[in-house]
Short mmCIF file of C-alpha atoms and ligand atoms in Angstrom, two decimals:
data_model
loop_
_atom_site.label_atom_id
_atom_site.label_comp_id
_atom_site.label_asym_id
_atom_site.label_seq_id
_atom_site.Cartn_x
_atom_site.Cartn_y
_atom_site.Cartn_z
CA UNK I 229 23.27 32.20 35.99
CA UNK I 230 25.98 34.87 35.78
CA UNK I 231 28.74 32.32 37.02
CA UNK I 232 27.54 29.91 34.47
CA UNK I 233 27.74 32.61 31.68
CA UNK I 234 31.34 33.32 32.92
CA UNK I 235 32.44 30.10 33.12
CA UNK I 236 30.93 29.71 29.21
CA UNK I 237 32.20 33.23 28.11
CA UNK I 238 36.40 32.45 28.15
CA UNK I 239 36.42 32.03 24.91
CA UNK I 240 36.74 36.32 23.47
CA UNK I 241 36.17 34.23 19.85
CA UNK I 242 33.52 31.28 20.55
CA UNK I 243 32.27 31.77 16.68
CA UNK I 244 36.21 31.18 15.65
CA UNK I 245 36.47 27.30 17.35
CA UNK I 246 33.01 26.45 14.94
CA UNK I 247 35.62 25.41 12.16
CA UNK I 248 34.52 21.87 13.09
CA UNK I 249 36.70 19.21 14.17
CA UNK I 250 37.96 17.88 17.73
CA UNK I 251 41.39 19.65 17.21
CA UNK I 252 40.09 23.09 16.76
CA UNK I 253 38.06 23.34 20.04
CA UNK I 254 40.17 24.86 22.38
CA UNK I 255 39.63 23.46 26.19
CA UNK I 256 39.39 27.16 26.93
CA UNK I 257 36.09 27.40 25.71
CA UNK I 258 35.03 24.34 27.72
CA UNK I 259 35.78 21.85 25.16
CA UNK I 260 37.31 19.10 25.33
CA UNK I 261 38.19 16.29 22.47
CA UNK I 262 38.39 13.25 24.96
CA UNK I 263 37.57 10.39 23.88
CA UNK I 264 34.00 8.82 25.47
CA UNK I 265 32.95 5.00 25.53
CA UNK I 266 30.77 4.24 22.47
CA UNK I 267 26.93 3.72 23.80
CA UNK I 268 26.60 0.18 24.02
CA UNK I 269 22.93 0.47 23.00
CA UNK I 270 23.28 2.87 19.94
CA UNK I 271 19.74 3.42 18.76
CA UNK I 272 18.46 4.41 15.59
CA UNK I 273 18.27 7.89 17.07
CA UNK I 274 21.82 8.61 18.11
CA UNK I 275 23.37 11.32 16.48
CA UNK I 276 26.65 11.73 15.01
CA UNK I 277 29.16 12.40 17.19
CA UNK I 278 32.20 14.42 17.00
CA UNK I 279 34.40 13.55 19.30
CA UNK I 280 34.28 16.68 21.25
CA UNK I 281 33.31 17.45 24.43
CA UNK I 282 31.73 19.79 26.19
CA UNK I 283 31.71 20.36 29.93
CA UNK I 284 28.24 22.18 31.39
CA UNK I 285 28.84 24.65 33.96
CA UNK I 286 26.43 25.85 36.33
CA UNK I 287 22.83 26.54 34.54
CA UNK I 288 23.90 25.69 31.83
CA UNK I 289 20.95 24.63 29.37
CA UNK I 290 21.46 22.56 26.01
CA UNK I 291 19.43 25.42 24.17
CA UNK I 292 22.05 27.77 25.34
CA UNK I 293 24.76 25.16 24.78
CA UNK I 294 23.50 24.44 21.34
CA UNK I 295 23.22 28.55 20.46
CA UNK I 296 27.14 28.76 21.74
CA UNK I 297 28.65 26.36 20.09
CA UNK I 298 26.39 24.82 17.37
CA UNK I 299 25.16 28.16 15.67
CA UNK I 300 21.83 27.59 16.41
CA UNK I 301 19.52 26.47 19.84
CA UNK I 302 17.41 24.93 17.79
CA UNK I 303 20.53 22.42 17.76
CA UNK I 304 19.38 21.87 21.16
CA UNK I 305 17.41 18.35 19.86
CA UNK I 306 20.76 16.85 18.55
CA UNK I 307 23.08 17.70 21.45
CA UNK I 308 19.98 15.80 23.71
CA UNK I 309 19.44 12.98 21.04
CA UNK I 310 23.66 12.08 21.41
CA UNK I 311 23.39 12.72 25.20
CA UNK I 312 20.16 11.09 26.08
CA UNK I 313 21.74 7.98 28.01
CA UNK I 314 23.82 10.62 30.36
CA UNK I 315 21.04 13.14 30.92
CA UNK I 316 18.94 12.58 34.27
CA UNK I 317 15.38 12.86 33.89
CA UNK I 318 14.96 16.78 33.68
CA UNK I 319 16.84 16.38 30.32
CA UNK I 320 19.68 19.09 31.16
CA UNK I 321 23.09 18.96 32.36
CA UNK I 322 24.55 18.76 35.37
CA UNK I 323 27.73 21.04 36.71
CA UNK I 324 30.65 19.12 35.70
CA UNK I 325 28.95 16.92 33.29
CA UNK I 326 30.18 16.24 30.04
CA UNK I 327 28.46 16.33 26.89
CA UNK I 328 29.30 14.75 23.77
CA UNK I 329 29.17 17.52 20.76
CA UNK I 330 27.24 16.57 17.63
CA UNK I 331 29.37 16.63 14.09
CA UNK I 332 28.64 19.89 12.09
CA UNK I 333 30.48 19.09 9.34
CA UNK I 334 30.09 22.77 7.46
CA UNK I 335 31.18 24.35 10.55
CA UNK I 336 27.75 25.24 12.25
CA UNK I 337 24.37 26.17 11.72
CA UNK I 338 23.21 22.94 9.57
CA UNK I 339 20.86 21.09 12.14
CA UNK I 340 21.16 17.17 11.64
CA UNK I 341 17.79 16.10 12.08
CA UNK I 342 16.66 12.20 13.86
CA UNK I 343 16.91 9.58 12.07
CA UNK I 344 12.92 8.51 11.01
CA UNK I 345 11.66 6.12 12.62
CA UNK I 346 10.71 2.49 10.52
CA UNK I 347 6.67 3.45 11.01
CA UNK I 348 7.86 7.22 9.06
CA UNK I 349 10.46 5.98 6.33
CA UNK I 350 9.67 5.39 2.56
CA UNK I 351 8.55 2.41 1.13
CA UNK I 352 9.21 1.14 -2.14
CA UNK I 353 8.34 2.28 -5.50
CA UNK I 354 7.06 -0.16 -7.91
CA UNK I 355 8.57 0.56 -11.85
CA UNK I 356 5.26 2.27 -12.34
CA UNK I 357 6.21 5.21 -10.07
CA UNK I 358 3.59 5.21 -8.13
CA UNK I 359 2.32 2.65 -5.10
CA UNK I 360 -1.24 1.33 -5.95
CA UNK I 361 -3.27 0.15 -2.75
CA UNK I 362 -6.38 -1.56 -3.05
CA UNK I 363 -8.43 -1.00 0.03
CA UNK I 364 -11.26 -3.52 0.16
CA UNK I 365 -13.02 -4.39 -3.11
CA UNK I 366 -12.92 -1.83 -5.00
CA UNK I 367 -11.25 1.27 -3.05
CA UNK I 368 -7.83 2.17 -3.96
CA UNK I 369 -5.59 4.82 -2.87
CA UNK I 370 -2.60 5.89 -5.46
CA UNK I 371 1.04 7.39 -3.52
CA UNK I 372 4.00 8.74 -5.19
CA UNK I 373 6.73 11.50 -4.26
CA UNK I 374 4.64 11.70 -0.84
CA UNK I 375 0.96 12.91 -2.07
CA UNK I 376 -2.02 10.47 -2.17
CA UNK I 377 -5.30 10.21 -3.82
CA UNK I 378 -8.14 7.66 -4.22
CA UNK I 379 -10.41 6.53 -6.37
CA UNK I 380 -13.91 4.43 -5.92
CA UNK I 381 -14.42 1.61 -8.85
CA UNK I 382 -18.24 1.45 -9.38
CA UNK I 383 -20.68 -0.21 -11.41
CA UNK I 384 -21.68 2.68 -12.81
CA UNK I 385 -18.36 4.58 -13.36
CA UNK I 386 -15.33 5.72 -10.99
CA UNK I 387 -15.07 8.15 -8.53
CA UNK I 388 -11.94 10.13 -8.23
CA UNK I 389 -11.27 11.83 -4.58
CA UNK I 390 -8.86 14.65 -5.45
CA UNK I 391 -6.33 15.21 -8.09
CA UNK I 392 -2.88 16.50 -7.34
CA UNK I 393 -0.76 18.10 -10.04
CA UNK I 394 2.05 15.87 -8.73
CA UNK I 395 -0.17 12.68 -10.04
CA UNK I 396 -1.23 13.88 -12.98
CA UNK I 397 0.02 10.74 -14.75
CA UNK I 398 -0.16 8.19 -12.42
CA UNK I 399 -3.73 8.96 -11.00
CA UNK I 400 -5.41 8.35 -14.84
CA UNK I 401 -2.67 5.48 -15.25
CA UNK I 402 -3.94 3.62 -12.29
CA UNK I 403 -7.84 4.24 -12.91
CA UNK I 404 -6.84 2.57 -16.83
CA UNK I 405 -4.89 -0.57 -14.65
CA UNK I 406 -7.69 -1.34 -12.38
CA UNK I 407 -10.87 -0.64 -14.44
CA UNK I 408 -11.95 0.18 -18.19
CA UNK I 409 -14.72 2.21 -16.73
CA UNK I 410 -15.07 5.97 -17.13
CA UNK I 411 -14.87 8.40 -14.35
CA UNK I 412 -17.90 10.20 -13.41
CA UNK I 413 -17.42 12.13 -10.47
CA UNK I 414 -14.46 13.87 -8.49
CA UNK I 415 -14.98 14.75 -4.76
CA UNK I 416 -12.88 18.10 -3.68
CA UNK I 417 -11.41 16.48 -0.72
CA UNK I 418 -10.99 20.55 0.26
CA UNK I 419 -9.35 23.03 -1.84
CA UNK I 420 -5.37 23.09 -1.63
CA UNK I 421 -3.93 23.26 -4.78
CA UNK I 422 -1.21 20.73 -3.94
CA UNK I 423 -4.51 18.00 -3.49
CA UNK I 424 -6.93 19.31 -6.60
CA UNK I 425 -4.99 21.69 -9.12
CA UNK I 426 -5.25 18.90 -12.16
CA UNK I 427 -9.61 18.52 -11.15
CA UNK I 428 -9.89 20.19 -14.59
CA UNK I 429 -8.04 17.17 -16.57
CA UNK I 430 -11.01 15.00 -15.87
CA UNK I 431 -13.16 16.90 -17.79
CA UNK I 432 -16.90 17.42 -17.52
CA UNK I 433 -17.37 14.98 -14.72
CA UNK I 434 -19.93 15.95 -11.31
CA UNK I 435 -17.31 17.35 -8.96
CA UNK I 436 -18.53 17.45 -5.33
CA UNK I 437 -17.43 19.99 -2.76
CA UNK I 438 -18.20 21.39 0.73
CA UNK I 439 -19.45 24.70 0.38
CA UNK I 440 -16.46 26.56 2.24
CA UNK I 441 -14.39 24.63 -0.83
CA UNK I 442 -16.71 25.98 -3.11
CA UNK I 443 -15.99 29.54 -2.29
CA UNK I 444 -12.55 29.11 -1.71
CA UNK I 445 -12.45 27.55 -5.45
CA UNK I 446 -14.43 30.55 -6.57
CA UNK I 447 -11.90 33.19 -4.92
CA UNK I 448 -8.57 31.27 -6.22
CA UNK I 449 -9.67 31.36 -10.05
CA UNK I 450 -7.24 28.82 -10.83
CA UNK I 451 -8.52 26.87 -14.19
CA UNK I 452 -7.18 23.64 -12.76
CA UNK I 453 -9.90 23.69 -9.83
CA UNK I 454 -13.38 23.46 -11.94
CA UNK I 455 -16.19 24.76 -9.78
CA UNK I 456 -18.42 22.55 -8.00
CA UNK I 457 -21.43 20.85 -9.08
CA UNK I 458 -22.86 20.02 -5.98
CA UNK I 459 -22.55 21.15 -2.75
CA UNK I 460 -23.31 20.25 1.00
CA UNK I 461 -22.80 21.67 4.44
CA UNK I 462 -23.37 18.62 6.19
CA UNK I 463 -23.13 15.70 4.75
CA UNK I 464 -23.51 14.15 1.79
CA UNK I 465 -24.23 10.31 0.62
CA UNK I 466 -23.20 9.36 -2.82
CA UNK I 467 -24.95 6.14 -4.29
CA UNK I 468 -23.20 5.03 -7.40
CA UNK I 469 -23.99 1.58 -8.83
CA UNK I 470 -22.68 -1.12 -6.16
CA UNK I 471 -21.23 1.54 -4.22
CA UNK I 472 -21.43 4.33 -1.26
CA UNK I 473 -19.52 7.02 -0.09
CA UNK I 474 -20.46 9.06 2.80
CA UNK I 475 -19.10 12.84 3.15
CA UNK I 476 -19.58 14.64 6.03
CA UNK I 477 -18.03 18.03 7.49
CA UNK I 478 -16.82 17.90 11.47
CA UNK I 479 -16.09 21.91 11.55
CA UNK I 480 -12.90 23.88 10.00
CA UNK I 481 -9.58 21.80 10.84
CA UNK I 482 -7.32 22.04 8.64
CA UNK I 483 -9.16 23.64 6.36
CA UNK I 484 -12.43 25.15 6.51
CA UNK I 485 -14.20 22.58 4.16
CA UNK I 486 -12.21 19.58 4.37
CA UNK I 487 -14.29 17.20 4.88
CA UNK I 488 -14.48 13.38 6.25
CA UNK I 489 -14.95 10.92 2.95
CA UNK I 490 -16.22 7.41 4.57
CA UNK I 491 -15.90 4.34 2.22
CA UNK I 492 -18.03 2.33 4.54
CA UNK I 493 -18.27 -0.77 2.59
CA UNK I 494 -14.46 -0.66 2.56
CA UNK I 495 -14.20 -0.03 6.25
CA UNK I 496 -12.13 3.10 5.23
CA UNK I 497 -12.00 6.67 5.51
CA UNK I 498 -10.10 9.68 3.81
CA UNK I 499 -9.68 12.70 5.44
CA UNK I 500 -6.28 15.04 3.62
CA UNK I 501 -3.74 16.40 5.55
CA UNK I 502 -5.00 15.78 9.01
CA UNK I 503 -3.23 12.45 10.43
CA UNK I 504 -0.36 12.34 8.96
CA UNK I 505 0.93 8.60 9.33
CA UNK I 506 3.83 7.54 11.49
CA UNK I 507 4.38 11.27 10.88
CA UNK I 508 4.35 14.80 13.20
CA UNK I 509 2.50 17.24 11.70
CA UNK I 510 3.45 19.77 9.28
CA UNK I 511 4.62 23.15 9.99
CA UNK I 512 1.31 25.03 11.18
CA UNK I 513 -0.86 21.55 10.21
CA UNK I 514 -0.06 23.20 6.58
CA UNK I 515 -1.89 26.50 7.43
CA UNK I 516 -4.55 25.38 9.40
CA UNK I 517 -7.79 27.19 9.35
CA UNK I 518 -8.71 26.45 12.92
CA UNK I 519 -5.78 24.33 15.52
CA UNK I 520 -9.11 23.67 17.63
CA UNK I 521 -10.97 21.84 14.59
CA UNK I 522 -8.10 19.89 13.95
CA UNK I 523 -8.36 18.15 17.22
CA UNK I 524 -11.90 18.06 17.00
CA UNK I 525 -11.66 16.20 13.94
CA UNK I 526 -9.15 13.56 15.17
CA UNK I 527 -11.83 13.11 17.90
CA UNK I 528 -14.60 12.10 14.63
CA UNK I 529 -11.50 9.58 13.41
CA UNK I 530 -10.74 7.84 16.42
CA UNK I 531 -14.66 7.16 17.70
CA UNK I 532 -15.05 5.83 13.83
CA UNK I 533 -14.81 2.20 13.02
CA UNK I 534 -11.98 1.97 10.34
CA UNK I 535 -9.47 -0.23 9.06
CA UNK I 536 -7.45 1.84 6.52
CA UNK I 537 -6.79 5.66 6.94
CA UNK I 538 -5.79 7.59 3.56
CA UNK I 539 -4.46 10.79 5.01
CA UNK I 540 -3.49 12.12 1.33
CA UNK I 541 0.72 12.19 2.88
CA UNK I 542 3.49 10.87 3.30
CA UNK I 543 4.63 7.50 2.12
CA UNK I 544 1.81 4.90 3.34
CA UNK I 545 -1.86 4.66 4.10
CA UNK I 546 -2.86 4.76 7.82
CA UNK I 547 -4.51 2.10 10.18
CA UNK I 548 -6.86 3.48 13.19
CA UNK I 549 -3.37 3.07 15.31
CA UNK I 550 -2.37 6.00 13.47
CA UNK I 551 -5.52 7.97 13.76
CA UNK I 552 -5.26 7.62 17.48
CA UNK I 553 -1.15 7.81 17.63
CA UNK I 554 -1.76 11.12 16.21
CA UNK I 555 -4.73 12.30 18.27
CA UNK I 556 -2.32 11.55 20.95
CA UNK I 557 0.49 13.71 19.94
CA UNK I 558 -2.23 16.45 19.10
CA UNK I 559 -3.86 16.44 22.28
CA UNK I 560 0.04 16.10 24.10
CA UNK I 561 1.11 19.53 22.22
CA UNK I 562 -2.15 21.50 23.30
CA UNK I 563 -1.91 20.10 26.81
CA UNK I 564 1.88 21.06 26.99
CA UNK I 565 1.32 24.28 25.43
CA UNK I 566 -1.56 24.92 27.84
CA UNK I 567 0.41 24.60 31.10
CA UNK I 568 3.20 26.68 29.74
CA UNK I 569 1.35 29.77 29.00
CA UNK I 570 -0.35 29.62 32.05
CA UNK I 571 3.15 29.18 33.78
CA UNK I 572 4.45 32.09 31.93
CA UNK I 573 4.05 35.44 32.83
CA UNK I 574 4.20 37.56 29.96
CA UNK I 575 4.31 41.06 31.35
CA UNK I 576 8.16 40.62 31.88
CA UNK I 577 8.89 40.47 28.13
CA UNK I 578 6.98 43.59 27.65
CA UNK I 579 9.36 45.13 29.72
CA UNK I 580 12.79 43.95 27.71
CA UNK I 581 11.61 45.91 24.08
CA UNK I 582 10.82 49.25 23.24
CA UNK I 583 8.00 50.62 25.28
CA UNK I 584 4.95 50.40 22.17
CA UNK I 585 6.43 47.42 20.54
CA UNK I 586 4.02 44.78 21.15
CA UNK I 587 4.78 42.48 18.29
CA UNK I 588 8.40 42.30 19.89
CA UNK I 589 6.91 41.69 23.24
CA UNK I 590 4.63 39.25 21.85
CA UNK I 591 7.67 37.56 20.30
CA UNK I 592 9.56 37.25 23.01
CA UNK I 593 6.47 36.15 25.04
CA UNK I 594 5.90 33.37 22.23
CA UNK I 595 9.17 32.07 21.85
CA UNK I 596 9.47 31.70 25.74
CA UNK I 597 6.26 29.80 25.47
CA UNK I 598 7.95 27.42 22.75
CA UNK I 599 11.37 26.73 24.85
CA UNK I 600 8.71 25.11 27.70
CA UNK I 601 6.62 22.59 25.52
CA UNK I 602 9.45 21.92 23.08
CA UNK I 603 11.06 19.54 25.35
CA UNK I 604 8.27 18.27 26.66
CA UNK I 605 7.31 16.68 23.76
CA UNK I 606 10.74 15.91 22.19
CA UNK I 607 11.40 14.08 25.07
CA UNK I 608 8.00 11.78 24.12
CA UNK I 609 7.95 11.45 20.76
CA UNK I 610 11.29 11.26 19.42
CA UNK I 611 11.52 7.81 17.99
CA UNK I 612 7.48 7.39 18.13
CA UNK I 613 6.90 9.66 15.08
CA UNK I 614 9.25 10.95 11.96
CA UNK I 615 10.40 14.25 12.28
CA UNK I 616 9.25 15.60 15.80
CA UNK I 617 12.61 17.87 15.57
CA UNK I 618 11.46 19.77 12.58
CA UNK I 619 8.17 21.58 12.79
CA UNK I 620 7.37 20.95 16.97
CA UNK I 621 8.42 24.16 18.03
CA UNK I 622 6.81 25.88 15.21
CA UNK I 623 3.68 23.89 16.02
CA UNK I 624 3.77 25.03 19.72
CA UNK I 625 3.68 28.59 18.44
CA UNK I 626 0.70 28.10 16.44
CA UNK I 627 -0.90 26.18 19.26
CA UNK I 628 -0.24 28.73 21.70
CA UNK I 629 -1.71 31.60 19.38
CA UNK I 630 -5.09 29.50 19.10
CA UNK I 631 -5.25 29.21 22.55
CA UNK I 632 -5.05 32.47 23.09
CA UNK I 633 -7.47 33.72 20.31
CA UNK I 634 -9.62 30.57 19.62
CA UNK I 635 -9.70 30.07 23.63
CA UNK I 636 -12.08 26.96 23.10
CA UNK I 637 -14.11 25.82 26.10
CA UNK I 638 -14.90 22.56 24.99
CA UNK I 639 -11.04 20.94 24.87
ZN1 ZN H 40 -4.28 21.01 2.54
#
């Protein structure tokens, strides 16, 4: 370790050689601007180059690389996404090898995130503004600027399943495309604002909730979320005219009261902010209430039988591939994160802060816990779902604070 450090430590003024470009790495500092044959088999996840060159010394890791010469070891995931062809399977460097440097155009510190993959990246907008998916006979799911809601078209009127500020046009102006029929009832999908905050534009309609979204909607006071007319724990059905939905409630997950809303006539199901499709999750699932119930839930997806997934996200409606794509990566980050903290020891960290500082120690214990299941899963997913270099690590950390206070027995 110490020889590597040496051999990485010439350089008295490593921060000086980040003005970016070949020319100003000196060789000193173990860069090199030689040039290196072009990958015959560029993928869409190869990085940008720079043409510089960097050559690993003894230990040397590409998190410690990455927080040396790219201002950051989170840069770690681009220096491995350029290098991937040259790296043997334990995804670090070898003495003597070289490693291509990623561009940093302002100098450092920017991280240049993968490319997305096709499955992750944006699909058209119609003139409208919005996408308008009809999902069976009479389903339909409404996308724009990366939020989704749905709406039921029944004999007897419509039912609207959430109502994002962000829609607040196109939700009404798709209803008035499809259907001259009034709406009647909005179903609380669960309480985040960024899903129901424009409830109150549909006036005095029956608004259905789980009870946990009940309270929450009581406690927030916002006059965009109307409070609940009805209520269930459980489940709920919900005959209107020709049509059914079915609402049920498989534990917290991502929000205590988010429930499952089953279209079954449709062969479709709509649970928000859960599977996110062709998509890694969210920083922290987007606050989840409980890590555990998330999984849990993706279990009650994948044993359903679906066709179309509206996860309320991203760009596209899912397919039961997603639902068990994502259960996979799920399940792969708590497994990970599970076999690092029991192969960490955390008393050590205790030992590098202030004696009494346990939020330091905790930290350090954390973040040690992160650098193990990081790689673990870049090394998987990256190319399989859009951005598993942005929130993974963050992810872990959540993960590995649920398994340590959740501690559930039955996963
Ligand atoms: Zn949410």
């Amino acid at each position: 370790m110490c020889e590597a450090e040496q051999h990485n430590h010439q350089s008295p003024s490593r921060r000086g050689i980040l003005r970016w470009g070949a020319a100003a790495l000196p060789a000193a500092a173990g860069v090199t601007a030689l040039a290196w044959p072009t990958q015959a088999n560029g993928t869409a996840s190869a990085a940008a180059g720079s043409g510089a060159y960097y050559k690993a010394g003894r230990g040397d890791t590409l998190r410690g690389i990455a927080g040396r010469f790219l201002g950051s070891e989170q840069r770690w995931t681009e220096l491995y996404r350029l290098n991937r062809q040259v790296l043997d399977k334990s995804g670090e460097p070898r003495p003597g090898q070289r490693l291509e440097l990623p561009e940093s155009p302002d100098g450092a510190t920017t991280r240049n995130f993968a490319p997305l993959p096709a499955t992750a990246k944006p699909l058209s907008v119609p003139p409208e503004g919005y996408r308008l998916d009809r999902i069976g006979d009479a389903f339909y799911a409404v996308t724009a600027g990366g939020t989704q809601a749905a709406f039921l078209v029944t004999s007897a009127g419509v039912v609207v399943i959430d109502a994002p500020p962000s829609l607040a046009e196109a939700l009404p102006a798709a209803i008035r495309r499809v259907t001259s029929r009034k709406v009647t009832h909005l179903v609380y999908s669960h309480d985040h604002a960024d899903h129901t905050a424009n409830a109150s534009a549909f006036g005095d309609v029956i608004r259905i909730a789980h009870t946990a979204t009940a309270e929450r909607i009581k406690a927030n006071q916002d006059p965009g979320r109307p409070m609940p007319t009805v209520t269930f724990d459980d489940r709920y059905r919900l005959d209107l005219g020709d049509q059914q939905l079915l609402l049920s409630y498989p534990g917290a997950n991502h929000e205590a009261g988010n429930i499952l809303i089953h279209a079954p006539r449709q062969r479709a199901a709509m649970m928000v902010d859960l599977v996110m499709p062709g998509w890694a999750p969210f920083r922290a699932w987007g606050t989840a209430d409980s890590v555990p119930g998330v999984l849990r839930a993706h279990d009650e997806l994948a044993r359903m039988d679906l066709d179309t997934y509206v996860g309320g996200h991203v760009h596209r409606l899912g397919t039961m591939e997603d639902i068990k794509v994502s259960r996979e990566f799920v399940r792969d980050l708590w497994e990970a994160t599970g076999k690092a903290i029991a192969a960490t020891d955390m008393a050590p960290y205790f030992g590098k802060v202030e004696p009494g500082n346990n939020w330091a120690g905790f930290d350090l214990y954390l973040q040690a816990v992160a650098d193990k299941v990081e790689p673990v899963i870049y090394r998987k997913w990256l190319g399989r779902l859009g951005a598993v270099d942005v929130f993974t690590r963050e992810n872990a950390l959540t993960v590995a604070l649920s398994q340590i206070v959740d501690a559930p027995r039955d996963l």
